[in-house]
Tab-separated table of C-alpha atoms and ligand atoms in Angstrom:
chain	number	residue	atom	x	y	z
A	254	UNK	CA	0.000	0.000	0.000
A	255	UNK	CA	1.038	3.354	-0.555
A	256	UNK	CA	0.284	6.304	1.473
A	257	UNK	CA	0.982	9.931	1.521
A	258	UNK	CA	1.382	11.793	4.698
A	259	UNK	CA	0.486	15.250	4.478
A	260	UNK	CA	1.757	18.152	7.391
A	261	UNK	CA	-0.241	21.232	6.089
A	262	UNK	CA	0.717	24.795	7.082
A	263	UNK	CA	-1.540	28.234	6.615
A	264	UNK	CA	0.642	29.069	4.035
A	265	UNK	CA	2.728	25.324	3.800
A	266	UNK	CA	2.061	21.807	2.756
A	267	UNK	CA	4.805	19.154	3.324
A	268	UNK	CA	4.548	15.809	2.139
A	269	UNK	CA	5.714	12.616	1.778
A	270	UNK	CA	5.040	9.434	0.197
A	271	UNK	CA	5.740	5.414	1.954
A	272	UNK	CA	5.456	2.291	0.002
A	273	UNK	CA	4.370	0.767	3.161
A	274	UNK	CA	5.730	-2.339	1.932
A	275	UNK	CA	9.065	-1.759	3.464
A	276	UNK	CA	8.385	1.802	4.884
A	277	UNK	CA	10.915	3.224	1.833
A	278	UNK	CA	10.133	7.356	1.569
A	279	UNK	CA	9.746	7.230	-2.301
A	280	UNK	CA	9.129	11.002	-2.707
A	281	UNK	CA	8.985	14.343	-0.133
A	282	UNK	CA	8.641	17.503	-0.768
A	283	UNK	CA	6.734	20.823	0.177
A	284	UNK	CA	4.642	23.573	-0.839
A	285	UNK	CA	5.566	26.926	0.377
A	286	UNK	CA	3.872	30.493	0.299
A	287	UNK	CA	0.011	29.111	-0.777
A	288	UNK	CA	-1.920	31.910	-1.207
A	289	UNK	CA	0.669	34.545	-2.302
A	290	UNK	CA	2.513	35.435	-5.264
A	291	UNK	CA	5.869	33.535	-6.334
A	292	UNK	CA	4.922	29.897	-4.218
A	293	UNK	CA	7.306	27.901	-4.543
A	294	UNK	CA	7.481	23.467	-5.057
A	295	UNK	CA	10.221	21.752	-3.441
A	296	UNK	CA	9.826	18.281	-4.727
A	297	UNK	CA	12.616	15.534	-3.683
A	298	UNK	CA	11.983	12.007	-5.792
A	299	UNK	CA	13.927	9.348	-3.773
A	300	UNK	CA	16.686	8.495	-6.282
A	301	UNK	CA	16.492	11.659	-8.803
A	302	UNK	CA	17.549	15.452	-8.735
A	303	UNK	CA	15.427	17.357	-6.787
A	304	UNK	CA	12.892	20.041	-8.764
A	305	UNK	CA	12.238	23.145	-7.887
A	306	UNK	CA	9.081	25.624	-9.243
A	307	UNK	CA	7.525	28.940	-8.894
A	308	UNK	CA	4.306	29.374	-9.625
A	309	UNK	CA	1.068	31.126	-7.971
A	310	UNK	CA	-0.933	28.907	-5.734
A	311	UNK	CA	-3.993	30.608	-4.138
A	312	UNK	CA	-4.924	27.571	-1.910
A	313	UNK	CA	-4.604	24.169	-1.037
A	314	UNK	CA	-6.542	22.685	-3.270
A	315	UNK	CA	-4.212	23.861	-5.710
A	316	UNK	CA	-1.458	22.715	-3.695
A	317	UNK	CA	-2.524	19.116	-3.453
A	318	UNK	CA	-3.181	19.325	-7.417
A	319	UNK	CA	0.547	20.540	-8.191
A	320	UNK	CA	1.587	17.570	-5.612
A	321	UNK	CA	-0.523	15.037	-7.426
A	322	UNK	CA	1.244	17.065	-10.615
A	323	UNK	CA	4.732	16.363	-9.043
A	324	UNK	CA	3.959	12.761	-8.175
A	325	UNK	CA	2.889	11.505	-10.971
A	326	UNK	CA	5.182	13.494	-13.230
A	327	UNK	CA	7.056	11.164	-16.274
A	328	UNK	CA	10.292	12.563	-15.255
A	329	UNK	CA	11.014	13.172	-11.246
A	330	UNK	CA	7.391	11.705	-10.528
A	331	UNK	CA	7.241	8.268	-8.344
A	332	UNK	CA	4.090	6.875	-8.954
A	333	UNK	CA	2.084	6.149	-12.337
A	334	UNK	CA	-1.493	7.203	-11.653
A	335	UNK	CA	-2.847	8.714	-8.409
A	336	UNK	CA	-5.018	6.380	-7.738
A	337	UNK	CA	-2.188	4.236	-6.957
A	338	UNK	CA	-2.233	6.237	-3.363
A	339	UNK	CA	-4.633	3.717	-1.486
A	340	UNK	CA	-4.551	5.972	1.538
A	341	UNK	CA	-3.636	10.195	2.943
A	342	UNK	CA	-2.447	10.553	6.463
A	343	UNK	CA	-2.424	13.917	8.099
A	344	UNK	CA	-0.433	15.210	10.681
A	345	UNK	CA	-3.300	16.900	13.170
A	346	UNK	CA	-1.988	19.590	16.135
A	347	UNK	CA	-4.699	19.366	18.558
A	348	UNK	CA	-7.171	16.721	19.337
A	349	UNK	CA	-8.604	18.333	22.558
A	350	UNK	CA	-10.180	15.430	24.969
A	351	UNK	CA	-11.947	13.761	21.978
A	352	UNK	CA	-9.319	11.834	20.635
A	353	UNK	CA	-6.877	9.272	22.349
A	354	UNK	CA	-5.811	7.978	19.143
A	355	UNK	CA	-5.592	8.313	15.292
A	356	UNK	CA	-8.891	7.483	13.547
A	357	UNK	CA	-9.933	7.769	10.155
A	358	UNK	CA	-11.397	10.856	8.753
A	359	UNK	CA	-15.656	11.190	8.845
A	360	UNK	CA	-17.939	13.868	9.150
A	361	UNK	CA	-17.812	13.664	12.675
A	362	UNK	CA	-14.173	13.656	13.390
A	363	UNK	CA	-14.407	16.671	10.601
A	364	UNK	CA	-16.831	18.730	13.151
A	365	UNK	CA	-14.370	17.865	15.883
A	366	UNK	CA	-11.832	19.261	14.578
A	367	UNK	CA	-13.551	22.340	13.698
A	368	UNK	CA	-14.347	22.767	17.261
A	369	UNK	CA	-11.109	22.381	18.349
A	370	UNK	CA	-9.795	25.381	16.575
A	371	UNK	CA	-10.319	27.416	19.466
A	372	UNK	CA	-7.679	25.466	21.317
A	373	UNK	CA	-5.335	26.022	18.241
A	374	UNK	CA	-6.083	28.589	16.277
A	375	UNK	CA	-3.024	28.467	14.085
A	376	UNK	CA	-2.914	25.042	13.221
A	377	UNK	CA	-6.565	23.015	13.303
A	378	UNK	CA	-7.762	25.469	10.520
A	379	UNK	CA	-5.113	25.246	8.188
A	380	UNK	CA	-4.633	20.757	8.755
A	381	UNK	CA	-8.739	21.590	7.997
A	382	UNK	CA	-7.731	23.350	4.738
A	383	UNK	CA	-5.293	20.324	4.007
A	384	UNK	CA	-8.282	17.606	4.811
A	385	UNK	CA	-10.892	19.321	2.493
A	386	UNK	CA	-8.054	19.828	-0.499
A	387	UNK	CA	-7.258	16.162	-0.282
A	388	UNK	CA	-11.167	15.578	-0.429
A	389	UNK	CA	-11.477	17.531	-3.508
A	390	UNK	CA	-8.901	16.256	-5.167
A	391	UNK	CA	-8.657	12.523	-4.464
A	392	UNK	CA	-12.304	11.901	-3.671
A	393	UNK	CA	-12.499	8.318	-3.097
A	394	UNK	CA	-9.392	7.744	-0.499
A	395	UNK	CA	-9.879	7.333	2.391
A	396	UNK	CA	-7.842	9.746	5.208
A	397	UNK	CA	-6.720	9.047	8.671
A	398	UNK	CA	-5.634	12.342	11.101
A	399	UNK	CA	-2.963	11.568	13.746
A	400	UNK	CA	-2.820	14.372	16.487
A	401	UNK	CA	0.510	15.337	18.311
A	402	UNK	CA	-1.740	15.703	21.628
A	403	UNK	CA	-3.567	12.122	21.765
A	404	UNK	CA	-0.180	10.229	22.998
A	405	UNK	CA	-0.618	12.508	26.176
A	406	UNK	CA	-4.801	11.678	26.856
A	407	UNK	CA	-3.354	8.798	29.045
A	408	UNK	CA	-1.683	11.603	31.481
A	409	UNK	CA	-3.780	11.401	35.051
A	410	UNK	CA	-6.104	14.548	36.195
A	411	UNK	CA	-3.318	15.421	38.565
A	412	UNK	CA	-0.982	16.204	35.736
A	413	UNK	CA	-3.326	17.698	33.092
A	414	UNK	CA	-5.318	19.890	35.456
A	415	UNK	CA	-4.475	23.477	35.934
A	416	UNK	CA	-4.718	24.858	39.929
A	417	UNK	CA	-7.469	27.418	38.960
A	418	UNK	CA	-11.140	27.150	39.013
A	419	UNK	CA	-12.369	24.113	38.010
A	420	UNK	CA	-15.375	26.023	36.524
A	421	UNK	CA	-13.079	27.045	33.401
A	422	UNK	CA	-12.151	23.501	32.909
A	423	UNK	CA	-15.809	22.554	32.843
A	424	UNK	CA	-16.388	25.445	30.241
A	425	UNK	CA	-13.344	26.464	28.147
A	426	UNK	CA	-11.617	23.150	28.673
A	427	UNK	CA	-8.530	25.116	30.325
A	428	UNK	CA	-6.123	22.154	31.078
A	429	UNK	CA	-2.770	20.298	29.813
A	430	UNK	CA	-2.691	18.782	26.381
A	431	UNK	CA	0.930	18.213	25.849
A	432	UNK	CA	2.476	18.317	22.170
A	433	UNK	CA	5.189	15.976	19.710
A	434	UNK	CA	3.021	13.372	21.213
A	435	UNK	CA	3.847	11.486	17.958
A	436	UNK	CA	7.151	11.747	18.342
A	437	UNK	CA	6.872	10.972	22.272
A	438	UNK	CA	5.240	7.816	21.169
A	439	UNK	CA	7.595	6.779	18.474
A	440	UNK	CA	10.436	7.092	20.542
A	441	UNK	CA	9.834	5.462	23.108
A	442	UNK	CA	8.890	2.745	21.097
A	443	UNK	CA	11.665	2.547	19.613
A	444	UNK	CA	13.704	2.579	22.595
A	445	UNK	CA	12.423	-0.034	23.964
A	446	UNK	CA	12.992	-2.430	20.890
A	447	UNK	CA	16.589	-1.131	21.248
A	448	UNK	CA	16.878	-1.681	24.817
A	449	UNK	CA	14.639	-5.136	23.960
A	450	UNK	CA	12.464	-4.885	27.033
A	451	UNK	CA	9.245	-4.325	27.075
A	452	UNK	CA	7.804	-0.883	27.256
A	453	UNK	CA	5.383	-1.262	29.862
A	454	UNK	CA	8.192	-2.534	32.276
A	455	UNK	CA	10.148	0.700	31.692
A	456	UNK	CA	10.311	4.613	33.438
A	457	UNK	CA	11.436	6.221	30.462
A	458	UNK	CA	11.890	10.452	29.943
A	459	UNK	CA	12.348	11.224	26.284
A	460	UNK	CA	13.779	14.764	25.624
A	461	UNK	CA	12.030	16.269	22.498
A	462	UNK	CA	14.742	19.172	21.693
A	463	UNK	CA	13.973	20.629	18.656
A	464	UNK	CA	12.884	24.508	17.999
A	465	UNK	CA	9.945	23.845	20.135
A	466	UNK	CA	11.066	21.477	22.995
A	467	UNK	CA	8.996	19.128	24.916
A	468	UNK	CA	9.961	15.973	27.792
A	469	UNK	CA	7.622	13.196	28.845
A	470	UNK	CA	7.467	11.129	31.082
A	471	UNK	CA	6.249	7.793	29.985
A	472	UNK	CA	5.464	4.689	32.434
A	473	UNK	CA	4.950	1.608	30.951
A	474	UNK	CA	4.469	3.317	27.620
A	475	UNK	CA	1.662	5.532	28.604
A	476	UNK	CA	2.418	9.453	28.969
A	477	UNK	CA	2.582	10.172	32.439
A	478	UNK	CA	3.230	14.332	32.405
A	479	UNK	CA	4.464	16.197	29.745
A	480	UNK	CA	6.214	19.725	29.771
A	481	UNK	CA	4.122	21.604	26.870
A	482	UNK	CA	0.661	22.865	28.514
A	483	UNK	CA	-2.540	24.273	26.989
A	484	UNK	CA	-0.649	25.449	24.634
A	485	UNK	CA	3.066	24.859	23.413
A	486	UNK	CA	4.089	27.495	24.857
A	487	UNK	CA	4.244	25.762	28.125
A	488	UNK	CA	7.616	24.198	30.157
A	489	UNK	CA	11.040	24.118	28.647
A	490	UNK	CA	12.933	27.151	27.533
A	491	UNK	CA	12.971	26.780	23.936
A	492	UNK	CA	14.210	29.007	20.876
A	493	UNK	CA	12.021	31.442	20.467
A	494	UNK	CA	9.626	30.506	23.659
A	495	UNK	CA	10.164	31.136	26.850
A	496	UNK	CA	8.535	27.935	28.718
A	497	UNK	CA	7.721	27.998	32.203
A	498	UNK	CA	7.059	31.793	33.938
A	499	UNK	CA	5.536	33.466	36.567
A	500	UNK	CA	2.184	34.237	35.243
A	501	UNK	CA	1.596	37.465	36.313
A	502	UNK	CA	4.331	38.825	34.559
A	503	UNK	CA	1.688	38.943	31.279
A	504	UNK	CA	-0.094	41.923	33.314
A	505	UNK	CA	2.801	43.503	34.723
A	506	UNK	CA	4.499	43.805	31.696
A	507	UNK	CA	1.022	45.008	29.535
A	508	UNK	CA	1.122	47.465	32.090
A	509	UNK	CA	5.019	48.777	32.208
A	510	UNK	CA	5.421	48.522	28.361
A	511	UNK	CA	2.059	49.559	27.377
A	512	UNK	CA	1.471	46.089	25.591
A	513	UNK	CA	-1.371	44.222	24.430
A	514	UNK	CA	-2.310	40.975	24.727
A	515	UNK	CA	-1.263	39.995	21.374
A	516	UNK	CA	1.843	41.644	21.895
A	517	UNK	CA	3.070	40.261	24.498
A	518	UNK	CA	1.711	37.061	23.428
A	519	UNK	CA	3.914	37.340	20.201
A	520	UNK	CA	6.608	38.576	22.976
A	521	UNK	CA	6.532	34.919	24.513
A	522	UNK	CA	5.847	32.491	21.851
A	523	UNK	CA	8.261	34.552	19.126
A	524	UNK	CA	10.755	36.870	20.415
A	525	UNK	CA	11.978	34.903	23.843
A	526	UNK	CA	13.909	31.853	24.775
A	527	UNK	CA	17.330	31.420	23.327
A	528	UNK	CA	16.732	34.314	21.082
A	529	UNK	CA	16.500	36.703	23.599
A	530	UNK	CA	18.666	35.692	26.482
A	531	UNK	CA	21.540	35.123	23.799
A	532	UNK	CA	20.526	38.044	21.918
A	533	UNK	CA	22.108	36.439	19.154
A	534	UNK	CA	19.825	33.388	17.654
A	535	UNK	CA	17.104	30.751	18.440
A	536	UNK	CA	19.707	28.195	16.491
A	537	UNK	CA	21.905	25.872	19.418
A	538	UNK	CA	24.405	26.012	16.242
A	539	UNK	CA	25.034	29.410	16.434
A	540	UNK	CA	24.592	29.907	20.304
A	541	UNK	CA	27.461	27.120	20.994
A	542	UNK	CA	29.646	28.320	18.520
A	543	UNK	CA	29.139	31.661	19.934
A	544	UNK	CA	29.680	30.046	23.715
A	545	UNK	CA	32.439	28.538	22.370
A	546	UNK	CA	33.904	31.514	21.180
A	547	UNK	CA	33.396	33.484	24.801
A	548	UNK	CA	30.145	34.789	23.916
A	549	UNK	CA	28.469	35.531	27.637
A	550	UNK	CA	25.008	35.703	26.998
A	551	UNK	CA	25.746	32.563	24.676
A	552	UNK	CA	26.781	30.849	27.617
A	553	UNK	CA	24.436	32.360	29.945
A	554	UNK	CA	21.469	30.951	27.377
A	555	UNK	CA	22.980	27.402	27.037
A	556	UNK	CA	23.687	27.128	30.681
A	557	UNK	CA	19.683	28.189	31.580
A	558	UNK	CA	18.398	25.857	28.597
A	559	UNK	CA	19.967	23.152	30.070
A	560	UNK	CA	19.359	23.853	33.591
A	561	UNK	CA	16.034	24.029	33.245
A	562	UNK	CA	15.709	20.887	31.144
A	563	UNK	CA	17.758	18.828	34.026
A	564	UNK	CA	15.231	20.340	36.296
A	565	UNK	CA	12.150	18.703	34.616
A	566	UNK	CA	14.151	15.494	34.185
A	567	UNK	CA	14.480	15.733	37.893
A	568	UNK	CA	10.794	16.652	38.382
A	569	UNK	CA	9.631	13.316	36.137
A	570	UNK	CA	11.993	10.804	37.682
A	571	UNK	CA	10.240	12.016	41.141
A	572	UNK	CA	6.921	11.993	39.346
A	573	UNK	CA	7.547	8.452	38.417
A	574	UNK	CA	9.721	7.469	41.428
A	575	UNK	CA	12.318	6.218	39.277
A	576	UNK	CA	14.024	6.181	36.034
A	577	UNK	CA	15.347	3.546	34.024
A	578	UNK	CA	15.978	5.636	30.326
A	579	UNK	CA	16.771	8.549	29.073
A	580	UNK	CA	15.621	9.381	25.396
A	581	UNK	CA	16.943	12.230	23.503
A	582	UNK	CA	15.239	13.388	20.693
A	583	UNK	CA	14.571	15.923	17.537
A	584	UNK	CA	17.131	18.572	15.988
A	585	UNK	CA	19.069	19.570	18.895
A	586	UNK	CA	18.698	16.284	21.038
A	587	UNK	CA	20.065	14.240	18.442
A	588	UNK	CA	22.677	16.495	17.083
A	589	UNK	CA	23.848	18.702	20.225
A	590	UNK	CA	27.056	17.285	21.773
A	591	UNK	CA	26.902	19.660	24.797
A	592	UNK	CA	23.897	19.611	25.056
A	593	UNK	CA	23.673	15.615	26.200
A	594	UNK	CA	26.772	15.979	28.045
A	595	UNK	CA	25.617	19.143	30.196
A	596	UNK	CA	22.475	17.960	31.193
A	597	UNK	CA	23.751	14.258	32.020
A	598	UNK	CA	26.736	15.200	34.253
A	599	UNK	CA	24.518	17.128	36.532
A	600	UNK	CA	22.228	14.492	37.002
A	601	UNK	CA	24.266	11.675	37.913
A	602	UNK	CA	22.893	11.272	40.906
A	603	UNK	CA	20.274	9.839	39.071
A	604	UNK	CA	22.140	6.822	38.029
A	605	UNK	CA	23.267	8.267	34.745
A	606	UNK	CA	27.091	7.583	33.529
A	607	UNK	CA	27.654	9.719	30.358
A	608	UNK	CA	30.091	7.534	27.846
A	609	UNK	CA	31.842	11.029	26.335
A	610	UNK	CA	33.468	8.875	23.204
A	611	UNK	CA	29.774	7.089	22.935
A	612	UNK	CA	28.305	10.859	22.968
A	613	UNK	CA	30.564	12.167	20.102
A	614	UNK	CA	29.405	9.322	17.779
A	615	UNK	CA	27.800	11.137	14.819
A	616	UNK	CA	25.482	8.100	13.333
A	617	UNK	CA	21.752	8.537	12.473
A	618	UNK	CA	20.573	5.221	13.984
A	619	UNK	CA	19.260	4.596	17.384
A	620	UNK	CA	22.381	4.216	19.623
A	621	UNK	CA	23.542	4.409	23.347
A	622	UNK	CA	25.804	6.687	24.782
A	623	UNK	CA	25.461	6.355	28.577
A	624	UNK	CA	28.804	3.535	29.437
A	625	UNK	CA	27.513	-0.042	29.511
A	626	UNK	CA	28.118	0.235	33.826
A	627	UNK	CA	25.205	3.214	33.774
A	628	UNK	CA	21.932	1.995	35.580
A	629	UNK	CA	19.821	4.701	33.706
A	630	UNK	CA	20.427	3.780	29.748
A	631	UNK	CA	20.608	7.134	27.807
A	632	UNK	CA	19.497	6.633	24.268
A	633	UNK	CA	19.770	8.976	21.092
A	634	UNK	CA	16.598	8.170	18.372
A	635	UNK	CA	15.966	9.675	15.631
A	636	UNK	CA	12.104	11.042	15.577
A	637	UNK	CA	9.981	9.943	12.327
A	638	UNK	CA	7.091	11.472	13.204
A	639	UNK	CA	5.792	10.638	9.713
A	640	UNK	CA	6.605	7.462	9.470
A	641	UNK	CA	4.416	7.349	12.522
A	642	UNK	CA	1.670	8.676	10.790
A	643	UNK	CA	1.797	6.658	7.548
A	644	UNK	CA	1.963	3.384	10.596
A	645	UNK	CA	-1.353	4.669	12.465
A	646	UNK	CA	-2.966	5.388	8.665
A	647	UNK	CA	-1.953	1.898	6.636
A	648	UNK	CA	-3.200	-0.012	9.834
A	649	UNK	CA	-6.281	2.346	9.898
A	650	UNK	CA	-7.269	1.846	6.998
A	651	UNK	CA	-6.454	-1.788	5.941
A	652	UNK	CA	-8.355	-2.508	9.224
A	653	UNK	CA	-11.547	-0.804	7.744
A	654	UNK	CA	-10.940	-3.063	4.760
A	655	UNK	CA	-11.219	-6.258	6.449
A	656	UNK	CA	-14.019	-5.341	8.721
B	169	LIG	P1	13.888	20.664	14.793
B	169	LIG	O1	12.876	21.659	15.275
B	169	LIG	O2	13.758	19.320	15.427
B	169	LIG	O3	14.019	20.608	13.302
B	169	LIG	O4	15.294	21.202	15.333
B	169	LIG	C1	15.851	22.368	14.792
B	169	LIG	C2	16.970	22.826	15.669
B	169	LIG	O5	17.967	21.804	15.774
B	169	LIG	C3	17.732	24.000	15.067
B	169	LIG	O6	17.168	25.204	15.432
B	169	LIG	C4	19.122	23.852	15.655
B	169	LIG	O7	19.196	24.670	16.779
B	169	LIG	C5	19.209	22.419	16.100
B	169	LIG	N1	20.328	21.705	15.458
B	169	LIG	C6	20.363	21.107	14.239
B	169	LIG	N2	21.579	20.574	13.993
B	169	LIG	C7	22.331	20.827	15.102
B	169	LIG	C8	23.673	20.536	15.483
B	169	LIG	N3	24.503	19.874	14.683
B	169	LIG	N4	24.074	20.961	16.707
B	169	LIG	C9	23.268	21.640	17.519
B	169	LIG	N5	21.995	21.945	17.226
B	169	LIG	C10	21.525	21.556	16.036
């Protein structure tokens, strides 16, 4: 079966296309600036040049089209006829308290969705805008949406609930969702067919360090707490986010700097984090080298990242009452060096043994680098968040075929 994932944007479609047979990407690619002039098509066939075009797309419909276009192209296209796609998975941002799982797409879970965009009002429209265009385009396939917050619906009440009145709960569903549930989920999975154990034996924190930044803590597979909130702009200090703050400084500072809400809203999701205590970028790449170069506010930005990411590592081996791996995870977690290295030697108490050479290892596999004497095992995955999605929507949907 082949299946095409789709991650749409307001203004972005990515894609990518399995042969589930043996999970081989045979295309990816994205669409970029839908609905104004000059979009561009980034299309990358698995074993040919990639191709490149400008053109104007006004919306996604279009988008899928030039996709479809792309895909099926006699040159740099990887499949003969569309219809060869049997099934479209979509990445979905929120899934509120309705969904625990991925499900295949229906009127119902359509109205959902659309109810949900409250809760995330940047992304639920535009993965709408992505559902409909597939719709219109390919009408007879079926879809499946996989949402980054269902991983999390296992998390108790006293982790999701909020210490405010319960009344806004019962009416605005004010609580914690948690995010890069997907890639929560996949990792862990796949650290415990590395580790060969089974997951539900296992206390596991996976570190989800990318440009937005997320931990878990997962017991016996199941989320347990996670550090994004409500929104993503909840827990760890990220790039451009500032995680975990005293709340009222929203008021104080609307007041002092004569902000508005959307201002300082844009202040805290956009211009804080490693951006603004380094003063130099949201990128690790640029902050270490700057660290590295004597940069103080470089340093001073690692130091708090990392600090405050041993602190919820802490927090969830207390939460769980033990710890048996470590998971790091996503652009910086797999790729950062010092990062690993500062936030494992000061938490050793922990029963965590960094292996430095192990650490240094630049491979893109699964792989260890805590020494084979550490209690806690300290794992680099990859995350293939949509490899996780075409999983949930082949299974999905050759399930509905046999029932
Ligand atoms: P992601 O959001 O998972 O794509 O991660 C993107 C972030 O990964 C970038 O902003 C970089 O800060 C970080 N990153 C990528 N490569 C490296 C590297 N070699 N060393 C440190 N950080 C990296």
């Amino acid at each position: 079966m082949k299946v095409l994932v789709i991650n749409a944007g307001s203004s972005s479609l990515k894609y990518q296309l399995y042969d589930m047979r043996d999970e081989s990407v045979l295309a990816s690619g994205r669409v970029e600036r839908i609905g104004m002039d000059s979009s561009i098509v980034t299309h990358e066939p698995a074993d040919k040049p990639e191709v490149r075009q400008v053109s104007e797309i006004l919306d996604h419909v279009t988008a899928v089209k030039r996709v479809a276009e792309m895909l099926t192209h006699p040159e740099h296209g990887a499949l003969t006829h569309m219809n060869e796609i049997e099934a479209v998975g979509h990445r979905v941002v929120h899934g509120g308290e309705a969904f625990s799982s991925s499900v295949l797409v229906t009127q119902e879970v359509k109205l959902e969705i659309r109810r949900l965009f409250d809760l995330a009002p940047l992304h639920n429209p535009a993965h709408m805008m992505g559902i409909t265009a597939v719709e219109t385009n390919m009408p007879d396939v079926p879809q499946a949406v996989v949402f980054d917050t269902a991983f999390h619906q296992t998390m108790p009440n006293t982790s999701y609930l909020y210490p405010i009145p319960t009344v806004l709960y019962r009416r605005h569903k004010i609580r914690r969702y948690g995010f890069h549930g997907t890639s929560h989920s996949y990792v862990s999975g796949q650290a415990a067919d590395y580790l060969e154990k089974p997951i539900e034996s296992l206390k596991m924190i996976t570190c989800h360090i990318g440009n937005g930044a997320s931990c878990a803590a997962i017991l016996g597979g199941k989320s347990f707490d996670t550090s994004m909130g409500m929104t993503p702009l909840e827990g760890l200090m990220m790039g451009t986010r500032s995680g975990d703050l005293d709340p009222a400084i929203v008021p104080f500072v609307m007041n002092k700097e004569e902000l508005t809400l959307n201002e300082v809203n844009s202040m805290l999701n956009k211009h804080s984090g490693m951006l603004a205590v380094s003063g130099i970028s949201s990128d690790m790449r640029e902050v270490t080298e700057a660290m590295h170069e004597g940069d103080k506010n470089a340093k001073l930005a690692f130091d708090m990242y990392t600090y405050r990411l041993k602190k919820y590592i802490g927090a969830y081996a207390a939460a769980m009452n033990g710890l048996d791996t470590l998971v790091f995870t996503a652009g910086v977690g797999e790729n950062s060096v010092a990062l690993r290295k500062a936030v494992c030697e000061g938490i050793t108490f922990l029963g965590i043994d960094l292996d430095e050479e192990r650490n240094e290892e630049r491979r893109k596999d699964v792989r260890e680098i805590s020494k084979i004497s550490s209690r806690v095992k300290v794992l680099v995955v990859p995350t293939n968040e949509e490899l996780l999605i075409a999983r949930d929507t082949y299974n999905l949907v050759k399930k509905s075929k046999t029932s």
